[in-house]
PDB file of C-alpha atoms in Angstrom:
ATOM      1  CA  UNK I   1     165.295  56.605 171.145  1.00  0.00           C
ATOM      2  CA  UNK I   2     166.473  59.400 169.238  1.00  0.00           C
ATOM      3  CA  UNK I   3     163.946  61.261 167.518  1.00  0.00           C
ATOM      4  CA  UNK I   4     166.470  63.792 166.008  1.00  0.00           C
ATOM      5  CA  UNK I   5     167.384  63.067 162.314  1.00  0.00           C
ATOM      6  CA  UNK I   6     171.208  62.017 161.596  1.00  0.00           C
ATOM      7  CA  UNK I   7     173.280  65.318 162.076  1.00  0.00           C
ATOM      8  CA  UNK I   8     170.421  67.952 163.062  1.00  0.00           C
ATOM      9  CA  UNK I   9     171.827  68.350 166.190  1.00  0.00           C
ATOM     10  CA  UNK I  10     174.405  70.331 164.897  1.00  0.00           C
ATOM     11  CA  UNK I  11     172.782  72.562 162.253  1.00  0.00           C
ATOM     12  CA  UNK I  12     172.366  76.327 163.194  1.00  0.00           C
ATOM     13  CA  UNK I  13     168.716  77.325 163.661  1.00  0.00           C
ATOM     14  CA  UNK I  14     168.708  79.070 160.466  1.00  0.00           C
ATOM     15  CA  UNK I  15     169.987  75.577 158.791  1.00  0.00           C
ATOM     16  CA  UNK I  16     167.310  73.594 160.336  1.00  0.00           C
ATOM     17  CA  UNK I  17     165.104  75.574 159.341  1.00  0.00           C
ATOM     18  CA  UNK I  18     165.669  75.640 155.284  1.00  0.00           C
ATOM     19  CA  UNK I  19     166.348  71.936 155.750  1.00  0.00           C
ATOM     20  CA  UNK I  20     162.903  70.797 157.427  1.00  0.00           C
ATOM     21  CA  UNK I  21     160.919  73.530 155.637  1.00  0.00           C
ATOM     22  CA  UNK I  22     157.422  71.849 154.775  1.00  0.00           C
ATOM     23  CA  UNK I  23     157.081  74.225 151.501  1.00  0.00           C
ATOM     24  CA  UNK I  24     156.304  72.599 148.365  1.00  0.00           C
ATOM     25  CA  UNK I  25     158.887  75.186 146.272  1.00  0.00           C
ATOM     26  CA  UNK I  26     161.954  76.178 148.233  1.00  0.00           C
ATOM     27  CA  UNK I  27     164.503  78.437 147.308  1.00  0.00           C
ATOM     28  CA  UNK I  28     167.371  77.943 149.671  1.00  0.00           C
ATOM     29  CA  UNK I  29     170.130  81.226 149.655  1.00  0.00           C
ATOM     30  CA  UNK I  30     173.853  80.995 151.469  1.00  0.00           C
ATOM     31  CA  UNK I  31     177.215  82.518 150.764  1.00  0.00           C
ATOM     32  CA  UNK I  32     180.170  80.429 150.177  1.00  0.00           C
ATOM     33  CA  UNK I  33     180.922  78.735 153.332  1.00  0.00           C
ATOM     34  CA  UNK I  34     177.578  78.750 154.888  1.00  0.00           C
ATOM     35  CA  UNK I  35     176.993  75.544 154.971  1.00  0.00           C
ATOM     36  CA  UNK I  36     174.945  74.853 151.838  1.00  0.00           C
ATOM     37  CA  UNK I  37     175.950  71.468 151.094  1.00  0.00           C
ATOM     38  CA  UNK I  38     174.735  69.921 154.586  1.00  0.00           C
ATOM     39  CA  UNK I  39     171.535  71.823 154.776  1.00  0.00           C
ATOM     40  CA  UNK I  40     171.040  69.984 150.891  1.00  0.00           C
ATOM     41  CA  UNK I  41     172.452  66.329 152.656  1.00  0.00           C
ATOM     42  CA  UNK I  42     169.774  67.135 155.656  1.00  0.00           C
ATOM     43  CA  UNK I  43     166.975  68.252 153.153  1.00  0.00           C
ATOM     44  CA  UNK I  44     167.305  64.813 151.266  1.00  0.00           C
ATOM     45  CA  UNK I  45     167.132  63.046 154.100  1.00  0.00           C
ATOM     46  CA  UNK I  46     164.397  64.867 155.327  1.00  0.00           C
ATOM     47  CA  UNK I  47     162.462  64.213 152.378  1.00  0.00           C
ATOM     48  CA  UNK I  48     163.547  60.456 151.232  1.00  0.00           C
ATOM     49  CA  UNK I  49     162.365  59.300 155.009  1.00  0.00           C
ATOM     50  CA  UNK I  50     159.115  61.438 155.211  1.00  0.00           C
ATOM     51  CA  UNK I  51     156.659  58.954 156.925  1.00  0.00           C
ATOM     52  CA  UNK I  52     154.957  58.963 153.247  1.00  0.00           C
ATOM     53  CA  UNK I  53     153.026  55.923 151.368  1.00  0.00           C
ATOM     54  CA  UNK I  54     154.390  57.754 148.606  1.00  0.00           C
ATOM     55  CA  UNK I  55     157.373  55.498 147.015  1.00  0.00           C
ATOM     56  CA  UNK I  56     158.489  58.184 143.536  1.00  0.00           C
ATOM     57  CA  UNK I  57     162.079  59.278 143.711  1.00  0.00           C
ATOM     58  CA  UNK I  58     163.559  61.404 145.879  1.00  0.00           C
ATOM     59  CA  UNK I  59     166.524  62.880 143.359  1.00  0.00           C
ATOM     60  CA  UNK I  60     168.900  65.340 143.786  1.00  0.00           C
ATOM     61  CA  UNK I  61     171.108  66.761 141.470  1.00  0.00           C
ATOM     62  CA  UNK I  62     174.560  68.855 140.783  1.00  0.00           C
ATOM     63  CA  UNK I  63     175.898  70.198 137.574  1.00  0.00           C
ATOM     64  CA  UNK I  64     179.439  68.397 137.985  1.00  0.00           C
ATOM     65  CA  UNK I  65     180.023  64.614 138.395  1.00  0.00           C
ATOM     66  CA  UNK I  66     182.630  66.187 141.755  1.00  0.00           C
ATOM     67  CA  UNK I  67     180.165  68.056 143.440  1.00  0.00           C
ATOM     68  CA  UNK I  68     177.573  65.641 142.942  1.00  0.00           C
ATOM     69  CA  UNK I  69     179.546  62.795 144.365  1.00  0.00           C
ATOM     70  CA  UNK I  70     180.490  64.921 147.311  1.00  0.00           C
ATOM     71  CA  UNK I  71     176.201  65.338 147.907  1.00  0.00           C
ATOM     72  CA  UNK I  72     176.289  61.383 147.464  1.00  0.00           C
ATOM     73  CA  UNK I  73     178.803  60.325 149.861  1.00  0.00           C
ATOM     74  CA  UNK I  74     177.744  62.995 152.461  1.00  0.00           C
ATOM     75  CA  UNK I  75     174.334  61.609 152.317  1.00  0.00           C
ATOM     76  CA  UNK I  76     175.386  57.725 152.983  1.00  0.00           C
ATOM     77  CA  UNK I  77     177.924  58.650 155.625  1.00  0.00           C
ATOM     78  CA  UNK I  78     174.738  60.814 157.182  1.00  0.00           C
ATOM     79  CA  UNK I  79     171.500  58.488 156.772  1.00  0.00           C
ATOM     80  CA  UNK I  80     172.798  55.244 155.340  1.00  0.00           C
ATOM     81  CA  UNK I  81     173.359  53.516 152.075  1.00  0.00           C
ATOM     82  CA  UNK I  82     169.398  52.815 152.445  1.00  0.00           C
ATOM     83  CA  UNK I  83     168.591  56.500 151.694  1.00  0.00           C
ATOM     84  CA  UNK I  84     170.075  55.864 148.112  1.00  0.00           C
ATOM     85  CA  UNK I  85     168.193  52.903 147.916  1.00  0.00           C
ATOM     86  CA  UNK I  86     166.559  52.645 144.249  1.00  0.00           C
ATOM     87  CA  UNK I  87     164.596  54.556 143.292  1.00  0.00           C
ATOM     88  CA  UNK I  88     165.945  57.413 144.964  1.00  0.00           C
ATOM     89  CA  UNK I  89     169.069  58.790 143.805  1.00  0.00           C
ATOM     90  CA  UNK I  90     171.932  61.513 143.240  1.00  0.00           C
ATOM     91  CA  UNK I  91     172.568  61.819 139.772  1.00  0.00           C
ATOM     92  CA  UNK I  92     174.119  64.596 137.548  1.00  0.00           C
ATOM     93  CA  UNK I  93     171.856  67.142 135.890  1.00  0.00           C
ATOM     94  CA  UNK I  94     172.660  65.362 132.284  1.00  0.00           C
ATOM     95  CA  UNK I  95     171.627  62.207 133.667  1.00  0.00           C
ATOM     96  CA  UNK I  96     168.285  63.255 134.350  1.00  0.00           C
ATOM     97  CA  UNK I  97     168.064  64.689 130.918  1.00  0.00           C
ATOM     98  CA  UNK I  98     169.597  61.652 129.420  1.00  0.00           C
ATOM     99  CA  UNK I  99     166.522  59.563 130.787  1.00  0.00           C
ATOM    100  CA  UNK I 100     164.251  61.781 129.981  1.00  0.00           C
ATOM    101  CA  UNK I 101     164.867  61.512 126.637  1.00  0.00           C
ATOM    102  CA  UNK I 102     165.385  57.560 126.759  1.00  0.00           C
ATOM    103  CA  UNK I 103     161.535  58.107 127.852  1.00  0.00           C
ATOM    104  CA  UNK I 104     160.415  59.747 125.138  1.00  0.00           C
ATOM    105  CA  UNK I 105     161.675  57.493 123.119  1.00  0.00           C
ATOM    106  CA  UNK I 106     160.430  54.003 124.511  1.00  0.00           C
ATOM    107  CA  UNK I 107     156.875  56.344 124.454  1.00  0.00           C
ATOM    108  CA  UNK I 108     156.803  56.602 120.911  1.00  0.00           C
ATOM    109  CA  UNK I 109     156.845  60.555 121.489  1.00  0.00           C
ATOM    110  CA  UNK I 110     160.372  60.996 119.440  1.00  0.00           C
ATOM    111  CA  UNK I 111     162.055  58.785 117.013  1.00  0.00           C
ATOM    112  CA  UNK I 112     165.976  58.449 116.928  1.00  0.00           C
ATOM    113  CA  UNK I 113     167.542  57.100 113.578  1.00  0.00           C
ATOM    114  CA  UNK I 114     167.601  53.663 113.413  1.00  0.00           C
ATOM    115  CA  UNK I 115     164.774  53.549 115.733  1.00  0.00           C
ATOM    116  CA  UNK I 116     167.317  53.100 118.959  1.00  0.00           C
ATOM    117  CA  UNK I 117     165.658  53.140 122.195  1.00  0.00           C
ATOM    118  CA  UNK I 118     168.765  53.282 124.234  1.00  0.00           C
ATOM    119  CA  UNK I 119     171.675  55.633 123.540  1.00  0.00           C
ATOM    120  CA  UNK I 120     175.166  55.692 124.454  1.00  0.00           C
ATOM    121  CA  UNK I 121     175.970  59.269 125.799  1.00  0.00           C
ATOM    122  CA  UNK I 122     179.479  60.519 125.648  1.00  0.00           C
ATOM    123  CA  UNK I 123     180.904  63.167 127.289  1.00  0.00           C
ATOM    124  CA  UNK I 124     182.698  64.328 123.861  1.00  0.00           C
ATOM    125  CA  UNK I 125     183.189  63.724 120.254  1.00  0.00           C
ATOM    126  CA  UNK I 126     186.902  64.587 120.106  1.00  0.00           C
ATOM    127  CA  UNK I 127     188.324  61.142 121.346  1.00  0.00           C
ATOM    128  CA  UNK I 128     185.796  58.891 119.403  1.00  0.00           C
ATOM    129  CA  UNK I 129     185.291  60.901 115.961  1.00  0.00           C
ATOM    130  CA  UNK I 130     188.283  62.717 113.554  1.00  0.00           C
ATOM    131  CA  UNK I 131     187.598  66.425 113.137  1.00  0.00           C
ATOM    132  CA  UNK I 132     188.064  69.210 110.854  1.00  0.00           C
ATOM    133  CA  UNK I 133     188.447  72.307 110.613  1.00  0.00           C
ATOM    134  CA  UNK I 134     185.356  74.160 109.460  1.00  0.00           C
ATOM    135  CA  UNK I 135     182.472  76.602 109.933  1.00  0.00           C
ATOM    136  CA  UNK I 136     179.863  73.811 110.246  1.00  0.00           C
ATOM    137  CA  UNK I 137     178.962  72.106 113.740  1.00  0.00           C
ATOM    138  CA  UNK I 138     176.798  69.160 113.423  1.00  0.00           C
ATOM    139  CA  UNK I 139     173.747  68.733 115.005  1.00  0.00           C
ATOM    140  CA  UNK I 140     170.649  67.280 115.864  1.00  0.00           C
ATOM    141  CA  UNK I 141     167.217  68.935 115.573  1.00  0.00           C
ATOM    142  CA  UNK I 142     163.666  67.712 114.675  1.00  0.00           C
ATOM    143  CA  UNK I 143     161.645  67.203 111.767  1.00  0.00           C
ATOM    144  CA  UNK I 144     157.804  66.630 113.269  1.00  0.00           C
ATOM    145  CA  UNK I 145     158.944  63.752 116.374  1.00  0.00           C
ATOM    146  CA  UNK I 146     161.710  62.727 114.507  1.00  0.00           C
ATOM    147  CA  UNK I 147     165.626  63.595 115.238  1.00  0.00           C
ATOM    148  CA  UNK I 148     167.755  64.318 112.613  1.00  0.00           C
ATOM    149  CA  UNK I 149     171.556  64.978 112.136  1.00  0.00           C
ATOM    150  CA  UNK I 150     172.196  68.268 110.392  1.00  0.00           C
ATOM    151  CA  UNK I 151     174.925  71.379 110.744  1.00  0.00           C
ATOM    152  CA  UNK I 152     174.683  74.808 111.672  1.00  0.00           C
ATOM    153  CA  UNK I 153     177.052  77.243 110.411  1.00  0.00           C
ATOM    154  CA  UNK I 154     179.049  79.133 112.927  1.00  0.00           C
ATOM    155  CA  UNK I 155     180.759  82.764 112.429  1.00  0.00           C
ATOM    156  CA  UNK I 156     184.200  81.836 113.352  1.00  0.00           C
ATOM    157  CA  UNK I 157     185.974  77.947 112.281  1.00  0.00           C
ATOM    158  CA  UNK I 158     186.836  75.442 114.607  1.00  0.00           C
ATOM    159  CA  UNK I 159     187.302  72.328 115.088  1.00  0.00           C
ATOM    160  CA  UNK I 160     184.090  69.860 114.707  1.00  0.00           C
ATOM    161  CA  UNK I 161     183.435  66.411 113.882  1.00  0.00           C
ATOM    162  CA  UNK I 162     183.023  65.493 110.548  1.00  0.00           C
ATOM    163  CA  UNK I 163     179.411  65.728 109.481  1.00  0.00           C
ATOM    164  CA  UNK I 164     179.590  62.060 107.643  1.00  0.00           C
ATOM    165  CA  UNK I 165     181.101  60.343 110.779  1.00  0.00           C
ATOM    166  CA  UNK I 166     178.508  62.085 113.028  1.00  0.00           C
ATOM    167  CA  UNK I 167     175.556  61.747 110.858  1.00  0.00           C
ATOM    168  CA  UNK I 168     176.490  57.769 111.059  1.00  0.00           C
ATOM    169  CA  UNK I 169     177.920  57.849 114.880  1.00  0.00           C
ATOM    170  CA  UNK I 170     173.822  58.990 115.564  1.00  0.00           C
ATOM    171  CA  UNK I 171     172.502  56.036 113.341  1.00  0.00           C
ATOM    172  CA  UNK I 172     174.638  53.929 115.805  1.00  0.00           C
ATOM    173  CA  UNK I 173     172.749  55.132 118.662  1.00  0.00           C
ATOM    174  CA  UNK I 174     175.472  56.612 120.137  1.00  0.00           C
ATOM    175  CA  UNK I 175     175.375  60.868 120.920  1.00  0.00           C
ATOM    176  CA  UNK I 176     177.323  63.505 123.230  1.00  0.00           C
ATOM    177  CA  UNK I 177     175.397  65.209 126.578  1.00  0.00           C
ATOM    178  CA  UNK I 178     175.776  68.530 124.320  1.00  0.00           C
ATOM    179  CA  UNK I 179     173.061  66.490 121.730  1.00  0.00           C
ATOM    180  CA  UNK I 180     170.780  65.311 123.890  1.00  0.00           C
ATOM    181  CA  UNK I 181     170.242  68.556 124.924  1.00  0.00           C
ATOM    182  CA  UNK I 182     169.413  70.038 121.892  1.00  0.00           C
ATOM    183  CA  UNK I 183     166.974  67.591 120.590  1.00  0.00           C
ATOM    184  CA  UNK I 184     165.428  68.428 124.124  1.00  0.00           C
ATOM    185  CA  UNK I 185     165.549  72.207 123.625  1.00  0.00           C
ATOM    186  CA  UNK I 186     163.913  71.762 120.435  1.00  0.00           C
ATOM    187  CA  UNK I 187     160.954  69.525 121.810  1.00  0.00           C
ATOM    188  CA  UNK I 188     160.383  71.378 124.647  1.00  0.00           C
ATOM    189  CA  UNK I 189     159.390  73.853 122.002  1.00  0.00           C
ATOM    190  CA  UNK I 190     156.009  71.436 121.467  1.00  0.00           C
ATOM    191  CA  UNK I 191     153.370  71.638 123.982  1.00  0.00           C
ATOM    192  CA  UNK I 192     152.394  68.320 123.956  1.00  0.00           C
ATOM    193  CA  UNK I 193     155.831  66.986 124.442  1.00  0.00           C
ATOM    194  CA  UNK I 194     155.700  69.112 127.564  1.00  0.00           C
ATOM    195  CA  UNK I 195     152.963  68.249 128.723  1.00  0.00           C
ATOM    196  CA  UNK I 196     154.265  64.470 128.487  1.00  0.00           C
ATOM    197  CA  UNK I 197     157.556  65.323 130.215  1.00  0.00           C
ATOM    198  CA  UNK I 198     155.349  66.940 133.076  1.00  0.00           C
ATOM    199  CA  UNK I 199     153.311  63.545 133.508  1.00  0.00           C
ATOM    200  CA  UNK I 200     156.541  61.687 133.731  1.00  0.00           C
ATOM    201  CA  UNK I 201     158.061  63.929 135.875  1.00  0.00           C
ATOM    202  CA  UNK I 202     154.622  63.582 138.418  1.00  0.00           C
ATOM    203  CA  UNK I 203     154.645  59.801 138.236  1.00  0.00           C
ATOM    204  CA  UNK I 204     158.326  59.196 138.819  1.00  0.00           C
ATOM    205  CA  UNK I 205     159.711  61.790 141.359  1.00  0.00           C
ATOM    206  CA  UNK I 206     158.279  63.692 144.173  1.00  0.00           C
ATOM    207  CA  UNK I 207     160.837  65.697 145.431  1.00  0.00           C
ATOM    208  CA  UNK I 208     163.731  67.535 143.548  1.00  0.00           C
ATOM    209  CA  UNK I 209     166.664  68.840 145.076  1.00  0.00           C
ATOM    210  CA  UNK I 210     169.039  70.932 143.124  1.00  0.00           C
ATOM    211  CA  UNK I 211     172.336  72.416 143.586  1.00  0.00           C
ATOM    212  CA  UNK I 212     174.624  74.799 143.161  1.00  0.00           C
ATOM    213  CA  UNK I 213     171.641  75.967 140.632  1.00  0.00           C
ATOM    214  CA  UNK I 214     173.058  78.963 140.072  1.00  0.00           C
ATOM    215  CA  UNK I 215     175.166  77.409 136.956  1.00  0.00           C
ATOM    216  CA  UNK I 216     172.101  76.267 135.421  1.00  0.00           C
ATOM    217  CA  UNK I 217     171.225  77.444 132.015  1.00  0.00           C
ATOM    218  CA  UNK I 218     167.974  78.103 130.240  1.00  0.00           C
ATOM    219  CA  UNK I 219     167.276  74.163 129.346  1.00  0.00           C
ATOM    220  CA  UNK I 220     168.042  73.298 132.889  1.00  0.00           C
ATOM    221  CA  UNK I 221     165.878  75.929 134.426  1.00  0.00           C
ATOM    222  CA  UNK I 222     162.753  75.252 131.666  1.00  0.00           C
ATOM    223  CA  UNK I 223     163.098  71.412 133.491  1.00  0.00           C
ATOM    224  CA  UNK I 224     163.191  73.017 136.616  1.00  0.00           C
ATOM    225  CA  UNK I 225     160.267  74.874 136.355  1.00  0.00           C
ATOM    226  CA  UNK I 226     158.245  71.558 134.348  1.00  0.00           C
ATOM    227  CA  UNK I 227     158.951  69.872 137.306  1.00  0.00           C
ATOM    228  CA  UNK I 228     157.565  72.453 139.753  1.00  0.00           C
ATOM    229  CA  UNK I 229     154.632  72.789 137.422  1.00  0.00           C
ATOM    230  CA  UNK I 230     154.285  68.951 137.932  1.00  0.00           C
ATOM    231  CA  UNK I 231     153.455  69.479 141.265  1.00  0.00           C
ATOM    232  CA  UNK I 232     156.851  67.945 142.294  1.00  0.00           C
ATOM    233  CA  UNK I 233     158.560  69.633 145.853  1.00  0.00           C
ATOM    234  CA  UNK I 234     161.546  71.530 144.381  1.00  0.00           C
ATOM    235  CA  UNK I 235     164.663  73.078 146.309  1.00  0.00           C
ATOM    236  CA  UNK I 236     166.860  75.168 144.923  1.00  0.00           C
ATOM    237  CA  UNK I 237     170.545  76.098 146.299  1.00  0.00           C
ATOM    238  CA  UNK I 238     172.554  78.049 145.222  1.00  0.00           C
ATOM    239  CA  UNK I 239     174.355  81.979 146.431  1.00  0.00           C
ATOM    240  CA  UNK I 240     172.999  85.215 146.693  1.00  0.00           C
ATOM    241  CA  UNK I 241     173.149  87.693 143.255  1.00  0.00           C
ATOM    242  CA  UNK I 242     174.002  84.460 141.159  1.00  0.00           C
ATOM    243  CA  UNK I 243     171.704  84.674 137.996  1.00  0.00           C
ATOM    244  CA  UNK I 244     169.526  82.259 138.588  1.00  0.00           C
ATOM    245  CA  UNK I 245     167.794  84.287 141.678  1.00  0.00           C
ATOM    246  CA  UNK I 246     165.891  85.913 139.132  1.00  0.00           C
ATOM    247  CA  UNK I 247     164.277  83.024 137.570  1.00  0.00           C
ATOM    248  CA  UNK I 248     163.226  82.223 141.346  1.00  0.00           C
ATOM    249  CA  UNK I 249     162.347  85.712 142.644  1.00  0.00           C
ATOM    250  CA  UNK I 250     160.256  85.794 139.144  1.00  0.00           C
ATOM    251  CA  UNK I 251     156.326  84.447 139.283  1.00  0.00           C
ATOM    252  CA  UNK I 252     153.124  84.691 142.044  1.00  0.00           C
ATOM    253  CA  UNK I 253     155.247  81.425 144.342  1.00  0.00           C
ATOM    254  CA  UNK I 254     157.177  83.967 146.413  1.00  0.00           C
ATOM    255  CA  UNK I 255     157.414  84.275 150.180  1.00  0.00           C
ATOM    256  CA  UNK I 256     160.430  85.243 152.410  1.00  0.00           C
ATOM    257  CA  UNK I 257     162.449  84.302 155.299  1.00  0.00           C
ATOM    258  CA  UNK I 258     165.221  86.053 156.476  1.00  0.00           C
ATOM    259  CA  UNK I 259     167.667  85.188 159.163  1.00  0.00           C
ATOM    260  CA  UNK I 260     171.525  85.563 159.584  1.00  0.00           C
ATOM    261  CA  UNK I 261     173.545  84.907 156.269  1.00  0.00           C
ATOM    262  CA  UNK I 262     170.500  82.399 154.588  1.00  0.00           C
ATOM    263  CA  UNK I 263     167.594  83.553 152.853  1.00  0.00           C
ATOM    264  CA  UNK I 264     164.734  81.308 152.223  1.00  0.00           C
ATOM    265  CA  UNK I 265     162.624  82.142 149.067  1.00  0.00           C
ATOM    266  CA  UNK I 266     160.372  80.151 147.328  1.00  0.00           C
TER     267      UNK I 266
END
């Protein structure tokens, strides 16, 4: 029989190494052309077959609906469709975000208008709203736990959906990625929403693989870090001086591995 996982025999020592590591918080380092993406294919693998009772997600995630199909159809030529079986998956960053919310809502945390549980996310406004051309971008914020439509007032005009059409649109249930992630930066802001979001992260997942993580921004990297907080096992890819190295290289969590082109830091 053989014991060797699907495609190990072919990873450099260096690769095998950041894709078996045991570490709980894993910060995984290559240049362009290192091999990144198969150490991340391996590292799911490794981690949705661990010899565990323990059936929460395995989920990793890409900022792009390319890259992360790429991660999804490496994996099932690799291990099988049965490492994508539910609930494990690989899912865009805004999808996770998008649930989380949907959470928060069926908990009674947040109210939407209308009292909607489940939203229909678009990508945009622009093909499903007029616009006009003004100073004043609708948005949605919070008033206590409940979302609200409002504007903010921008230096420069351009063009933005109507606040009328998008103050309705919301009552529909319906919203764009861009405003699910502000009512999301604005609860974040309450401790006892994150403390909520931490609990469903530790009941749902137990390992979190993201990449490319260097073109996360500050609400992707505050989830990030809820979810390491949650006791979750997080990897991070991404390449060497990209931003985001700081927000790893930053806290008490920090050893290092160094060999050939791949640093391991976590």
């Amino acid at each position: 029989m053989n014991s060797h996982p699907p495609g190990a025999r072919s990873l450099t020592p260096e690769q095998l190494l950041a894709a078996a590591s045991t570490r709980r918080l894993l910060y995984i380092e290559a240049f362009p052309g290192s091999g990144k993406t198969t150490v991340s294919n391996q590292r799911f693998g490794f981690h949705r077959f661990a010899r565990t009772a323990d059936h929460r997600a395995v989920v990793a995630v890409s900022f792009t609906c390319s890259a992360t199909e790429e991660i999804r159809s490496r994996v099932s030529r690799q291990w099988g469709s049965s490492a994508l079986g539910w609930p494990h998956r690989i899912v865009t960053l805004d999808t996770i975000l998008n649930d989380l919310l949907v959470h928060l809502l069926w908990s009674g945390i947040l109210q939407w208008p209308g009292n909607h549980l489940e939203l229909d996310v678009l990508d945009s406004w622009r093909t499903h709203l007029p616009t006009i051309y003004t100073r004043d971008k609708p948005v949605l914020a919070l008033d206590g736990t409940c979302i609200v439509a409002g504007s903010i007032r921008q230096v420069e005009r351009e063009g933005h959906v109507d606040l009328a059409a998008f103050t309705s649109a919301i009552g529909e249930g319906r919203c764009t990625h861009e405003n699910v992630r502000e009512v999301l930066q604005a609860a974040l802001r309450i401790e006892g929403i994150r403390a909520s979001v931490k609990t469903y992260f530790a009941t749902t997942i137990r390992s979190l693989l993201v990449d490319e993580v260097y073109d996360a921004n500050d609400l992707d990297l505050e989830i990030i870090r809820l979810a390491a907080d949650a006791g979750l096992s997080v990897t991070l890819v991404g390449d060497p001086g990209r931003p985001s190295t700081d927000f790893v290289a930053r806290g008490p969590r920090t050893y290092l591995v160094s060999s050939g082109c791949w640093t391991l830091n976590a």
